[in-house]
mmCIF file of C-alpha atoms in Angstrom:
data_model
loop_
_atom_site.group_PDB
_atom_site.id
_atom_site.type_symbol
_atom_site.label_atom_id
_atom_site.label_comp_id
_atom_site.label_asym_id
_atom_site.label_seq_id
_atom_site.Cartn_x
_atom_site.Cartn_y
_atom_site.Cartn_z
ATOM 1 C CA MET Z 22 90.708 94.120 37.682
ATOM 2 C CA ASP Z 23 90.110 97.853 37.590
ATOM 3 C CA LEU Z 24 91.249 100.581 39.858
ATOM 4 C CA GLY Z 25 88.087 100.733 41.914
ATOM 5 C CA LYS Z 26 88.111 97.005 42.860
ATOM 6 C CA TRP Z 27 91.919 97.335 43.700
ATOM 7 C CA VAL Z 28 91.166 99.998 46.142
ATOM 8 C CA LEU Z 29 88.031 98.221 47.579
ATOM 9 C CA TRP Z 30 90.186 95.143 47.959
ATOM 10 C CA GLY Z 31 92.838 97.187 49.827
ATOM 11 C CA LEU Z 32 90.537 98.933 51.922
ATOM 12 C CA LEU Z 33 89.196 95.395 53.153
ATOM 13 C CA LEU Z 34 92.603 94.200 53.787
ATOM 14 C CA PHE Z 35 93.232 96.987 56.025
ATOM 15 C CA LEU Z 36 89.909 96.703 58.032
ATOM 16 C CA ALA Z 37 90.782 92.967 58.363
ATOM 17 C CA VAL Z 38 94.459 93.581 59.806
ATOM 18 C CA VAL Z 39 92.963 96.517 62.172
ATOM 19 C CA LEU Z 40 90.265 94.412 63.423
ATOM 20 C CA GLY Z 41 92.673 91.562 63.899
ATOM 21 C CA ASN Z 42 94.959 93.672 65.768
ATOM 22 C CA VAL Z 43 91.861 94.871 68.101
ATOM 23 C CA VAL Z 44 90.773 91.521 68.913
ATOM 24 C CA TRP Z 45 94.488 90.327 69.499
ATOM 25 C CA VAL Z 46 95.110 93.186 71.998
ATOM 26 C CA LEU Z 47 91.720 92.561 73.725
ATOM 27 C CA GLY Z 48 92.521 88.791 74.179
ATOM 28 C CA VAL Z 49 96.160 89.515 75.303
ATOM 29 C CA ARG Z 50 94.978 92.009 77.888
ATOM 30 C CA ARG Z 51 92.440 89.483 78.972
ATOM 31 C CA LEU Z 52 94.892 86.749 79.328
ATOM 32 C CA TYR Z 53 97.491 88.622 81.042
ATOM 33 C CA ARG Z 54 95.452 90.690 83.378
ATOM 34 C CA PRO Z 55 96.418 90.315 86.942
ATOM 35 C CA ARG Z 56 94.510 87.411 88.799
ATOM 36 C CA THR Z 57 93.640 89.300 92.127
ATOM 37 C CA ALA Z 58 90.503 90.825 93.720
ATOM 38 C CA PRO Z 59 90.142 94.235 92.191
ATOM 39 C CA PRO Z 60 90.231 97.216 94.271
ATOM 40 C CA GLN Z 61 87.133 99.519 94.917
ATOM 41 C CA LEU Z 62 86.723 101.873 91.944
ATOM 42 C CA LEU Z 63 86.026 105.383 93.431
ATOM 43 C CA LYS Z 64 85.429 108.541 91.366
ATOM 44 C CA ALA Z 65 86.642 112.031 92.046
ATOM 45 C CA ARG Z 66 85.562 115.263 90.430
ATOM 46 C CA CYS Z 67 87.865 117.867 90.065
ATOM 47 C CA GLN Z 68 87.281 121.566 90.075
ATOM 48 C CA ASP Z 69 87.336 122.132 86.233
ATOM 49 C CA GLY Z 70 84.704 119.361 86.155
ATOM 50 C CA TRP Z 71 86.978 116.517 85.054
ATOM 51 C CA GLU Z 72 86.387 113.282 86.728
ATOM 52 C CA ILE Z 73 89.261 111.021 87.625
ATOM 53 C CA ALA Z 74 89.296 107.271 89.057
ATOM 54 C CA VAL Z 75 90.807 106.514 92.302
ATOM 55 C CA HIS Z 76 91.126 102.715 93.303
ATOM 56 C CA ALA Z 77 90.941 101.967 96.937
ATOM 57 C CA ARG Z 78 92.679 98.834 98.324
ATOM 58 C CA ARG Z 79 91.379 98.841 101.918
ATOM 59 C CA ALA Z 80 93.537 97.227 104.787
ATOM 60 C CA PRO Z 81 91.935 94.454 106.433
ATOM 61 C CA LYS Z 82 92.864 95.455 109.690
ATOM 62 C CA ARG Z 83 93.473 99.430 109.767
ATOM 63 C CA ARG Z 84 96.311 100.276 111.926
ATOM 64 C CA PHE Z 85 97.325 103.780 110.916
ATOM 65 C CA GLU Z 86 95.137 106.897 110.411
ATOM 66 C CA GLU Z 87 96.907 108.203 107.336
ATOM 67 C CA PRO Z 88 96.190 106.652 103.808
ATOM 68 C CA VAL Z 89 98.589 106.371 101.295
ATOM 69 C CA LEU Z 90 98.182 108.000 97.747
ATOM 70 C CA LEU Z 91 99.972 105.786 95.133
ATOM 71 C CA CYS Z 92 100.785 107.864 92.147
ATOM 72 C CA HIS Z 93 101.898 106.455 88.838
ATOM 73 C CA GLY Z 94 104.069 107.800 86.321
ATOM 74 C CA LEU Z 95 103.892 108.642 82.643
ATOM 75 C CA ALA Z 96 102.503 106.111 80.207
ATOM 76 C CA ALA Z 97 101.435 104.281 82.909
ATOM 77 C CA ASN Z 98 98.041 103.290 85.047
ATOM 78 C CA ARG Z 99 97.207 102.014 88.596
ATOM 79 C CA PHE Z 100 98.770 98.803 87.910
ATOM 80 C CA THR Z 101 102.004 100.559 88.711
ATOM 81 C CA PHE Z 102 101.244 99.968 92.467
ATOM 82 C CA ASP Z 103 97.947 97.957 92.523
ATOM 83 C CA PHE Z 104 99.228 94.529 90.611
ATOM 84 C CA ALA Z 105 99.179 91.094 91.612
ATOM 85 C CA PRO Z 106 100.871 90.189 94.783
ATOM 86 C CA PRO Z 107 103.926 89.715 95.450
ATOM 87 C CA TYR Z 108 104.529 92.714 92.853
ATOM 88 C CA SER Z 109 101.932 95.000 94.480
ATOM 89 C CA VAL Z 110 102.894 97.841 96.706
ATOM 90 C CA ALA Z 111 99.108 98.289 97.422
ATOM 91 C CA HIS Z 112 98.508 94.851 98.667
ATOM 92 C CA TYR Z 113 101.841 94.857 100.376
ATOM 93 C CA LEU Z 114 100.872 98.458 102.540
ATOM 94 C CA ALA Z 115 97.162 97.245 102.865
ATOM 95 C CA GLU Z 116 98.419 94.121 104.880
ATOM 96 C CA ALA Z 117 100.749 96.266 106.956
ATOM 97 C CA GLY Z 118 97.543 98.318 108.080
ATOM 98 C CA PHE Z 119 97.359 101.335 105.682
ATOM 99 C CA ASP Z 120 94.545 102.074 103.351
ATOM 100 C CA CYS Z 121 95.890 102.828 99.700
ATOM 101 C CA PHE Z 122 94.443 104.806 97.027
ATOM 102 C CA SER Z 123 95.920 104.523 93.481
ATOM 103 C CA VAL Z 124 95.038 107.266 91.124
ATOM 104 C CA GLU Z 125 94.557 107.204 87.271
ATOM 105 C CA TRP Z 126 95.671 110.606 86.198
ATOM 106 C CA ARG Z 127 93.261 112.398 83.765
ATOM 107 C CA GLY Z 128 93.479 110.726 80.241
ATOM 108 C CA THR Z 129 94.443 107.255 81.721
ATOM 109 C CA GLY Z 130 92.599 104.210 82.411
ATOM 110 C CA HIS Z 131 89.388 105.011 83.918
ATOM 111 C CA SER Z 132 89.823 108.548 83.938
ATOM 112 C CA ARG Z 133 88.874 109.494 80.426
ATOM 113 C CA ASN Z 134 85.710 111.754 81.277
ATOM 114 C CA PRO Z 135 86.543 115.415 80.479
ATOM 115 C CA PRO Z 136 84.224 118.268 80.893
ATOM 116 C CA PRO Z 137 82.194 119.558 78.031
ATOM 117 C CA GLY Z 138 84.404 121.292 75.452
ATOM 118 C CA ARG Z 139 87.494 119.202 76.530
ATOM 119 C CA ARG Z 140 89.239 116.437 75.193
ATOM 120 C CA TYR Z 141 90.554 113.491 77.105
ATOM 121 C CA THR Z 142 94.106 114.302 75.740
ATOM 122 C CA ASP Z 143 93.722 118.388 76.602
ATOM 123 C CA PHE Z 144 95.926 118.331 79.518
ATOM 124 C CA THR Z 145 99.509 119.023 81.011
ATOM 125 C CA ILE Z 146 101.128 117.969 84.106
ATOM 126 C CA ASP Z 147 100.073 121.297 85.518
ATOM 127 C CA ASP Z 148 96.272 119.957 85.362
ATOM 128 C CA HIS Z 149 97.640 116.640 87.545
ATOM 129 C CA VAL Z 150 99.248 119.111 90.180
ATOM 130 C CA LEU Z 151 96.456 121.673 90.421
ATOM 131 C CA GLN Z 152 93.565 119.625 89.810
ATOM 132 C CA ASP Z 153 94.052 115.776 90.013
ATOM 133 C CA ALA Z 154 95.945 115.912 93.127
ATOM 134 C CA PRO Z 155 93.518 117.855 95.214
ATOM 135 C CA ALA Z 156 90.503 115.835 94.029
ATOM 136 C CA MET Z 157 92.510 112.494 94.897
ATOM 137 C CA MET Z 158 93.431 114.074 98.406
ATOM 138 C CA GLU Z 159 89.850 115.271 99.231
ATOM 139 C CA LEU Z 160 88.451 111.775 98.291
ATOM 140 C CA ALA Z 161 91.059 109.880 100.581
ATOM 141 C CA LEU Z 162 90.532 111.901 103.496
ATOM 142 C CA LYS Z 163 86.680 111.854 103.164
ATOM 143 C CA GLU Z 164 86.860 108.150 102.704
ATOM 144 C CA THR Z 165 89.211 107.558 105.674
ATOM 145 C CA GLY Z 166 88.318 110.586 108.124
ATOM 146 C CA ALA Z 167 92.085 111.394 108.238
ATOM 147 C CA LYS Z 168 93.324 114.703 108.446
ATOM 148 C CA ARG Z 169 96.604 114.078 106.271
ATOM 149 C CA ALA Z 170 97.856 111.632 103.752
ATOM 150 C CA PHE Z 171 101.205 110.248 102.706
ATOM 151 C CA TRP Z 172 102.296 110.562 98.876
ATOM 152 C CA LEU Z 173 104.128 107.820 96.989
ATOM 153 C CA GLY Z 174 104.815 108.655 93.486
ATOM 154 C CA HIS Z 175 106.804 106.638 90.836
ATOM 155 C CA SER Z 176 108.740 108.527 88.147
ATOM 156 C CA MET Z 177 106.261 111.463 86.971
ATOM 157 C CA GLY Z 178 104.045 110.636 90.035
ATOM 158 C CA GLY Z 179 106.917 111.843 92.318
ATOM 159 C CA LEU Z 180 107.205 114.977 90.211
ATOM 160 C CA VAL Z 181 103.611 115.542 90.710
ATOM 161 C CA GLY Z 182 104.130 115.011 94.335
ATOM 162 C CA TYR Z 183 107.048 117.564 94.547
ATOM 163 C CA ALA Z 184 105.035 120.324 92.815
ATOM 164 C CA ALA Z 185 101.706 119.838 94.515
ATOM 165 C CA ALA Z 186 103.427 119.507 97.725
ATOM 166 C CA GLN Z 187 104.854 123.193 97.376
ATOM 167 C CA GLY Z 188 101.000 124.772 97.139
ATOM 168 C CA PRO Z 189 97.870 124.533 99.061
ATOM 169 C CA LEU Z 190 97.910 120.735 99.244
ATOM 170 C CA GLY Z 191 101.261 120.787 101.431
ATOM 171 C CA HIS Z 192 99.673 121.007 104.539
ATOM 172 C CA GLN Z 193 97.709 117.879 104.281
ATOM 173 C CA LEU Z 194 100.778 115.667 103.306
ATOM 174 C CA ALA Z 195 102.098 113.719 106.075
ATOM 175 C CA GLY Z 196 105.149 112.733 104.046
ATOM 176 C CA LEU Z 197 106.312 112.541 100.394
ATOM 177 C CA MET Z 198 108.043 109.269 98.951
ATOM 178 C CA VAL Z 199 109.685 109.765 95.537
ATOM 179 C CA LEU Z 200 110.882 106.641 93.454
ATOM 180 C CA GLY Z 201 112.849 106.979 90.521
ATOM 181 C CA SER Z 202 111.619 110.790 89.853
ATOM 182 C CA PRO Z 203 114.345 112.859 88.084
ATOM 183 C CA VAL Z 204 114.117 116.916 88.770
ATOM 184 C CA PHE Z 205 117.057 117.240 86.832
ATOM 185 C CA PHE Z 206 116.789 116.615 82.884
ATOM 186 C CA LYS Z 207 120.263 116.837 81.127
ATOM 187 C CA SER Z 208 119.897 113.478 79.162
ATOM 188 C CA GLU Z 209 121.615 111.534 76.999
ATOM 189 C CA PRO Z 210 121.106 112.244 73.352
ATOM 190 C CA LEU Z 211 119.450 108.927 72.853
ATOM 191 C CA LEU Z 212 116.551 109.854 75.197
ATOM 192 C CA ARG Z 213 116.168 113.586 73.630
ATOM 193 C CA SER Z 214 115.636 112.006 70.249
ATOM 194 C CA LEU Z 215 113.156 109.543 71.448
ATOM 195 C CA LEU Z 216 111.289 112.082 73.117
ATOM 196 C CA GLY Z 217 111.288 114.457 70.018
ATOM 197 C CA LEU Z 218 110.001 111.381 67.887
ATOM 198 C CA GLY Z 219 107.483 110.780 70.519
ATOM 199 C CA VAL Z 220 106.368 114.309 70.039
ATOM 200 C CA HIS Z 221 106.234 113.953 66.561
ATOM 201 C CA ALA Z 222 104.116 110.645 66.508
ATOM 202 C CA ALA Z 223 101.644 111.936 69.171
ATOM 203 C CA TRP Z 224 100.467 114.596 66.755
ATOM 204 C CA PRO Z 225 97.694 115.808 66.935
ATOM 205 C CA ALA Z 226 96.588 114.670 70.340
ATOM 206 C CA ARG Z 227 98.529 111.616 72.108
ATOM 207 C CA LEU Z 228 100.702 108.815 71.379
ATOM 208 C CA ARG Z 229 98.933 105.212 71.377
ATOM 209 C CA GLN Z 230 102.250 103.059 72.345
ATOM 210 C CA GLU Z 231 99.967 100.717 74.732
ATOM 211 C CA TRP Z 232 98.718 99.103 71.570
ATOM 212 C CA MET Z 233 101.865 98.207 70.412
ATOM 213 C CA SER Z 234 103.144 96.963 73.901
ATOM 214 C CA ALA Z 235 100.089 95.018 74.197
ATOM 215 C CA THR Z 236 100.631 93.435 70.623
ATOM 216 C CA LEU Z 237 104.127 92.210 71.359
ATOM 217 C CA ALA Z 238 103.371 91.398 75.228
ATOM 218 C CA PRO Z 239 103.128 87.604 74.635
ATOM 219 C CA PHE Z 240 106.705 87.414 72.906
ATOM 220 C CA LEU Z 241 108.460 89.023 76.055
ATOM 221 C CA GLY Z 242 110.433 86.574 78.031
ATOM 222 C CA TYR Z 243 111.385 84.978 74.657
ATOM 223 C CA VAL Z 244 112.753 88.186 73.145
ATOM 224 C CA ASN Z 245 113.817 91.654 74.580
ATOM 225 C CA LEU Z 246 112.251 94.774 72.676
ATOM 226 C CA PRO Z 247 114.690 97.354 71.513
ATOM 227 C CA LEU Z 248 115.614 99.857 74.236
ATOM 228 C CA SER Z 249 113.747 98.125 76.957
ATOM 229 C CA ASP Z 250 116.274 98.724 79.389
ATOM 230 C CA LEU Z 251 115.185 102.248 79.604
ATOM 231 C CA LEU Z 252 112.089 101.349 81.494
ATOM 232 C CA VAL Z 253 113.031 98.003 83.130
ATOM 233 C CA ASN Z 254 115.950 95.700 82.970
ATOM 234 C CA PRO Z 255 114.367 92.388 81.613
ATOM 235 C CA GLN Z 256 116.902 90.518 83.190
ATOM 236 C CA HIS Z 257 115.430 91.390 86.731
ATOM 237 C CA MET Z 258 111.677 90.420 85.851
ATOM 238 C CA PRO Z 259 110.404 87.048 85.658
ATOM 239 C CA PRO Z 260 109.110 86.377 81.862
ATOM 240 C CA GLN Z 261 105.520 86.158 82.984
ATOM 241 C CA ILE Z 262 105.412 89.366 84.997
ATOM 242 C CA GLN Z 263 107.248 91.153 81.855
ATOM 243 C CA ARG Z 264 104.098 89.857 79.715
ATOM 244 C CA GLN Z 265 101.765 91.084 82.401
ATOM 245 C CA VAL Z 266 103.145 94.298 82.741
ATOM 246 C CA PHE Z 267 103.304 95.209 79.113
ATOM 247 C CA ALA Z 268 99.868 93.681 78.409
ATOM 248 C CA THR Z 269 98.047 95.791 81.104
ATOM 249 C CA MET Z 270 100.188 98.697 82.823
ATOM 250 C CA LEU Z 271 100.991 101.079 79.891
ATOM 251 C CA SER Z 272 98.949 103.791 78.716
ATOM 252 C CA SER Z 273 98.713 106.580 75.915
ATOM 253 C CA MET Z 274 100.659 109.781 76.239
ATOM 254 C CA SER Z 275 99.010 113.182 75.788
ATOM 255 C CA ARG Z 276 101.022 115.350 73.241
ATOM 256 C CA LYS Z 277 100.881 118.367 75.776
ATOM 257 C CA VAL Z 278 102.465 116.346 78.375
ATOM 258 C CA LEU Z 279 105.314 115.277 76.001
ATOM 259 C CA LEU Z 280 105.795 118.818 74.952
ATOM 260 C CA GLN Z 281 106.013 119.885 78.604
ATOM 261 C CA PHE Z 282 108.824 117.004 79.344
ATOM 262 C CA ARG Z 283 111.014 118.131 75.776
ATOM 263 C CA ASP Z 284 110.595 121.374 77.528
ATOM 264 C CA TRP Z 285 112.179 120.233 80.794
ATOM 265 C CA ILE Z 286 115.033 118.385 78.723
ATOM 266 C CA GLU Z 287 115.950 120.663 76.223
ATOM 267 C CA ASN Z 288 116.242 123.505 79.235
ATOM 268 C CA ASP Z 289 116.895 121.395 82.048
ATOM 269 C CA THR Z 290 114.184 122.726 84.280
ATOM 270 C CA PHE Z 291 111.482 121.276 86.079
ATOM 271 C CA ARG Z 292 108.673 124.035 85.719
ATOM 272 C CA SER Z 293 105.022 124.587 85.094
ATOM 273 C CA TYR Z 294 103.835 124.518 81.293
ATOM 274 C CA ASP Z 295 103.951 128.148 80.954
ATOM 275 C CA GLY Z 296 107.140 128.449 82.695
ATOM 276 C CA ARG Z 297 106.244 130.777 85.390
ATOM 277 C CA VAL Z 298 106.500 128.376 88.527
ATOM 278 C CA ASP Z 299 110.015 126.496 88.823
ATOM 279 C CA TRP Z 300 109.162 123.789 90.935
ATOM 280 C CA ARG Z 301 112.709 122.613 91.125
ATOM 281 C CA ALA Z 302 113.552 125.991 92.870
ATOM 282 C CA GLY Z 303 110.622 125.237 95.332
ATOM 283 C CA LEU Z 304 112.107 121.939 96.608
ATOM 284 C CA SER Z 305 114.079 124.142 99.224
ATOM 285 C CA SER Z 306 110.562 125.424 100.706
ATOM 286 C CA LEU Z 307 109.383 121.793 101.622
ATOM 287 C CA THR Z 308 109.298 121.257 105.564
ATOM 288 C CA LEU Z 309 107.413 117.994 105.472
ATOM 289 C CA PRO Z 310 109.253 114.577 105.673
ATOM 290 C CA VAL Z 311 110.557 113.395 102.185
ATOM 291 C CA LEU Z 312 112.109 109.823 101.395
ATOM 292 C CA VAL Z 313 114.034 109.943 98.172
ATOM 293 C CA MET Z 314 114.506 106.310 96.372
ATOM 294 C CA GLY Z 315 116.130 105.179 93.241
ATOM 295 C CA GLY Z 316 117.896 102.632 91.394
ATOM 296 C CA SER Z 317 121.828 102.656 90.902
ATOM 297 C CA SER Z 318 121.294 101.639 87.191
ATOM 298 C CA ASP Z 319 118.064 103.920 86.526
ATOM 299 C CA ARG Z 320 119.125 105.690 83.258
ATOM 300 C CA LEU Z 321 115.934 108.109 83.641
ATOM 301 C CA ALA Z 322 116.459 108.956 87.166
ATOM 302 C CA SER Z 323 120.327 108.613 87.793
ATOM 303 C CA ALA Z 324 121.944 107.935 91.182
ATOM 304 C CA GLU Z 325 123.498 111.248 90.647
ATOM 305 C CA ASN Z 326 120.234 112.727 89.969
ATOM 306 C CA LEU Z 327 118.773 111.743 93.037
ATOM 307 C CA ARG Z 328 121.838 112.814 95.083
ATOM 308 C CA LYS Z 329 121.667 116.489 93.473
ATOM 309 C CA GLN Z 330 117.884 116.558 94.121
ATOM 310 C CA TYR Z 331 118.391 115.362 97.731
ATOM 311 C CA GLU Z 332 121.019 118.196 98.330
ATOM 312 C CA LEU Z 333 118.247 120.786 97.297
ATOM 313 C CA LEU Z 334 115.914 119.814 99.898
ATOM 314 C CA THR Z 335 116.130 121.566 103.304
ATOM 315 C CA THR Z 336 113.525 119.879 105.365
ATOM 316 C CA SER Z 337 115.055 118.271 108.880
ATOM 317 C CA ASP Z 338 113.507 115.004 108.052
ATOM 318 C CA ARG Z 339 114.809 113.983 104.547
ATOM 319 C CA THR Z 340 116.236 110.500 103.703
ATOM 320 C CA LEU Z 341 118.285 109.147 100.517
ATOM 321 C CA HIS Z 342 118.036 105.440 99.485
ATOM 322 C CA VAL Z 343 119.774 104.343 96.194
ATOM 323 C CA PHE Z 344 118.899 100.769 95.810
ATOM 324 C CA GLY Z 345 122.066 98.709 94.225
ATOM 325 C CA ARG Z 346 124.594 95.923 94.658
ATOM 326 C CA ASP Z 347 127.073 98.527 96.259
ATOM 327 C CA ARG Z 348 124.603 98.481 99.300
ATOM 328 C CA GLY Z 349 124.496 94.766 99.370
ATOM 329 C CA ASP Z 350 121.039 94.814 97.422
ATOM 330 C CA LYS Z 351 120.198 91.688 95.161
ATOM 331 C CA MET Z 352 120.435 93.698 92.025
ATOM 332 C CA ASP Z 353 121.355 97.075 90.357
ATOM 333 C CA TYR Z 354 117.989 98.403 89.993
ATOM 334 C CA GLY Z 355 116.727 100.263 87.072
ATOM 335 C CA HIS Z 356 113.461 102.509 86.452
ATOM 336 C CA GLY Z 357 110.647 99.807 86.528
ATOM 337 C CA ASP Z 358 113.040 97.426 88.519
ATOM 338 C CA LEU Z 359 111.961 99.305 91.700
ATOM 339 C CA MET Z 360 108.388 98.074 91.539
ATOM 340 C CA PHE Z 361 108.555 94.898 89.286
ATOM 341 C CA GLY Z 362 112.476 93.621 89.949
ATOM 342 C CA THR Z 363 112.589 90.268 91.656
ATOM 343 C CA GLY Z 364 114.423 91.875 94.546
ATOM 344 C CA ALA Z 365 111.598 94.729 95.086
ATOM 345 C CA PRO Z 366 109.289 92.890 97.335
ATOM 346 C CA ILE Z 367 111.878 91.911 99.674
ATOM 347 C CA GLU Z 368 113.920 95.137 99.474
ATOM 348 C CA VAL Z 369 112.123 98.053 98.155
ATOM 349 C CA TYR Z 370 108.688 97.355 99.620
ATOM 350 C CA PRO Z 371 109.983 96.824 103.258
ATOM 351 C CA LEU Z 372 111.956 100.120 103.053
ATOM 352 C CA ILE Z 373 108.797 102.029 101.988
ATOM 353 C CA ARG Z 374 106.885 100.392 104.831
ATOM 354 C CA ALA Z 375 109.198 101.258 107.703
ATOM 355 C CA TRP Z 376 109.629 104.633 106.796
ATOM 356 C CA LEU Z 377 105.858 105.049 106.891
ATOM 357 C CA GLU Z 378 105.548 103.242 110.076
ATOM 358 C CA ALA Z 379 107.986 105.308 111.806
ATOM 359 C CA ARG Z 380 105.895 108.433 110.535
ATOM 360 C CA ALA Z 381 102.431 107.432 110.516
ATOM 361 C CA THR Z 382 99.903 107.743 113.403
ATOM 362 C CA PRO Z 383 98.858 104.671 114.883
ATOM 363 C CA LEU Z 384 95.235 103.956 115.570
ATOM 364 C CA PRO Z 385 94.360 103.173 119.297
ATOM 365 C CA ALA Z 386 93.153 99.623 118.278
ATOM 366 C CA ALA Z 387 93.199 97.887 114.661
ATOM 367 C CA VAL Z 388 89.937 98.354 112.726
ATOM 368 C CA GLU Z 389 88.840 95.584 110.863
ATOM 369 C CA GLN Z 390 87.361 96.377 107.610
ATOM 370 C CA PRO Z 391 84.925 94.329 105.590
ATOM 371 C CA LEU Z 392 85.259 93.985 101.676
ATOM 372 C CA VAL Z 393 83.774 96.342 99.597
ATOM 373 C CA SER Z 394 82.298 95.979 96.223
ATOM 374 C CA PRO Z 395 84.904 96.606 93.417
ATOM 375 C CA THR Z 396 82.936 99.388 91.835
ATOM 376 C CA LEU Z 397 80.530 102.032 92.837
ATOM 377 C CA PRO Z 398 76.992 102.261 90.895
ATOM 378 C CA ALA Z 399 76.973 104.250 88.016
#
């Protein structure tokens, strides 16, 4: 067989493998997609023309004026907060009477419509702070008629909240809740090495790790992935939930965002992409209520890290809660355990609800709201 035929057979084999993987991933995502009524899909246009998706989960009986903005972290999407009950903060808070709006940051999920001349990987965390956050806030306030909203962010979503609260958006926030969000970045060597590899693997634009996670999802619960405890302790999650989370919740990462995280880790800082705005120093200027939460075994946002950021806050209404066995909790929570650990719906969610209810504005009478279509016309 001549060289040309070997090349042809090699190309056909490569295409078959790629096609097979695509079919496998699509099938896995369909099989493990959360079986629950989808939220209403809304679109918010940012000042720079980027269109982001905001998923609205309405309260059947709305009891409070302020909506809750649910903001996911790096490499995640709206399923972080709007999953299938009982592992769904959006469902939980909606039943308590709060309208919930789960964002998908630009470049993620349904938010892949950049303006002309931009790629959907061309953004930094600064864009989440200066563009996405105001657009999401404007939409939520318009939809509910409220004057202010609460912010709940997990991991990077909490960091975006910290930064956004220091700007013009601050007066529109009724309170800020951060969950597993580190503002100090002196990390262990392993994390530094992994991030460095991620930056290189993301060249020239993004890291598509969601394909690998979806490919391997059906095997979780039977075997554990290496280093999976960095994200979530598999011993704290039911196997079926592990498979669903890894099949549907992970998203690709922009190389620019990874470069920004590398700057934070290498220089132990929390600042803008150009280095001009020190968001960590700005924490002392916040005057709104802040709830700092995390897990006692979280290797990305350690208990020490949470205590240090809590000490930077000077607002009169600040609360620190580290979930763990030393407080009588069911488990020593890791990073993702705060959302999907077996104890989260009975220990983490109720604390969030109680904190919100103590600070939200009750409506004179509960407002019954009809079910709405999951999507808007194009």
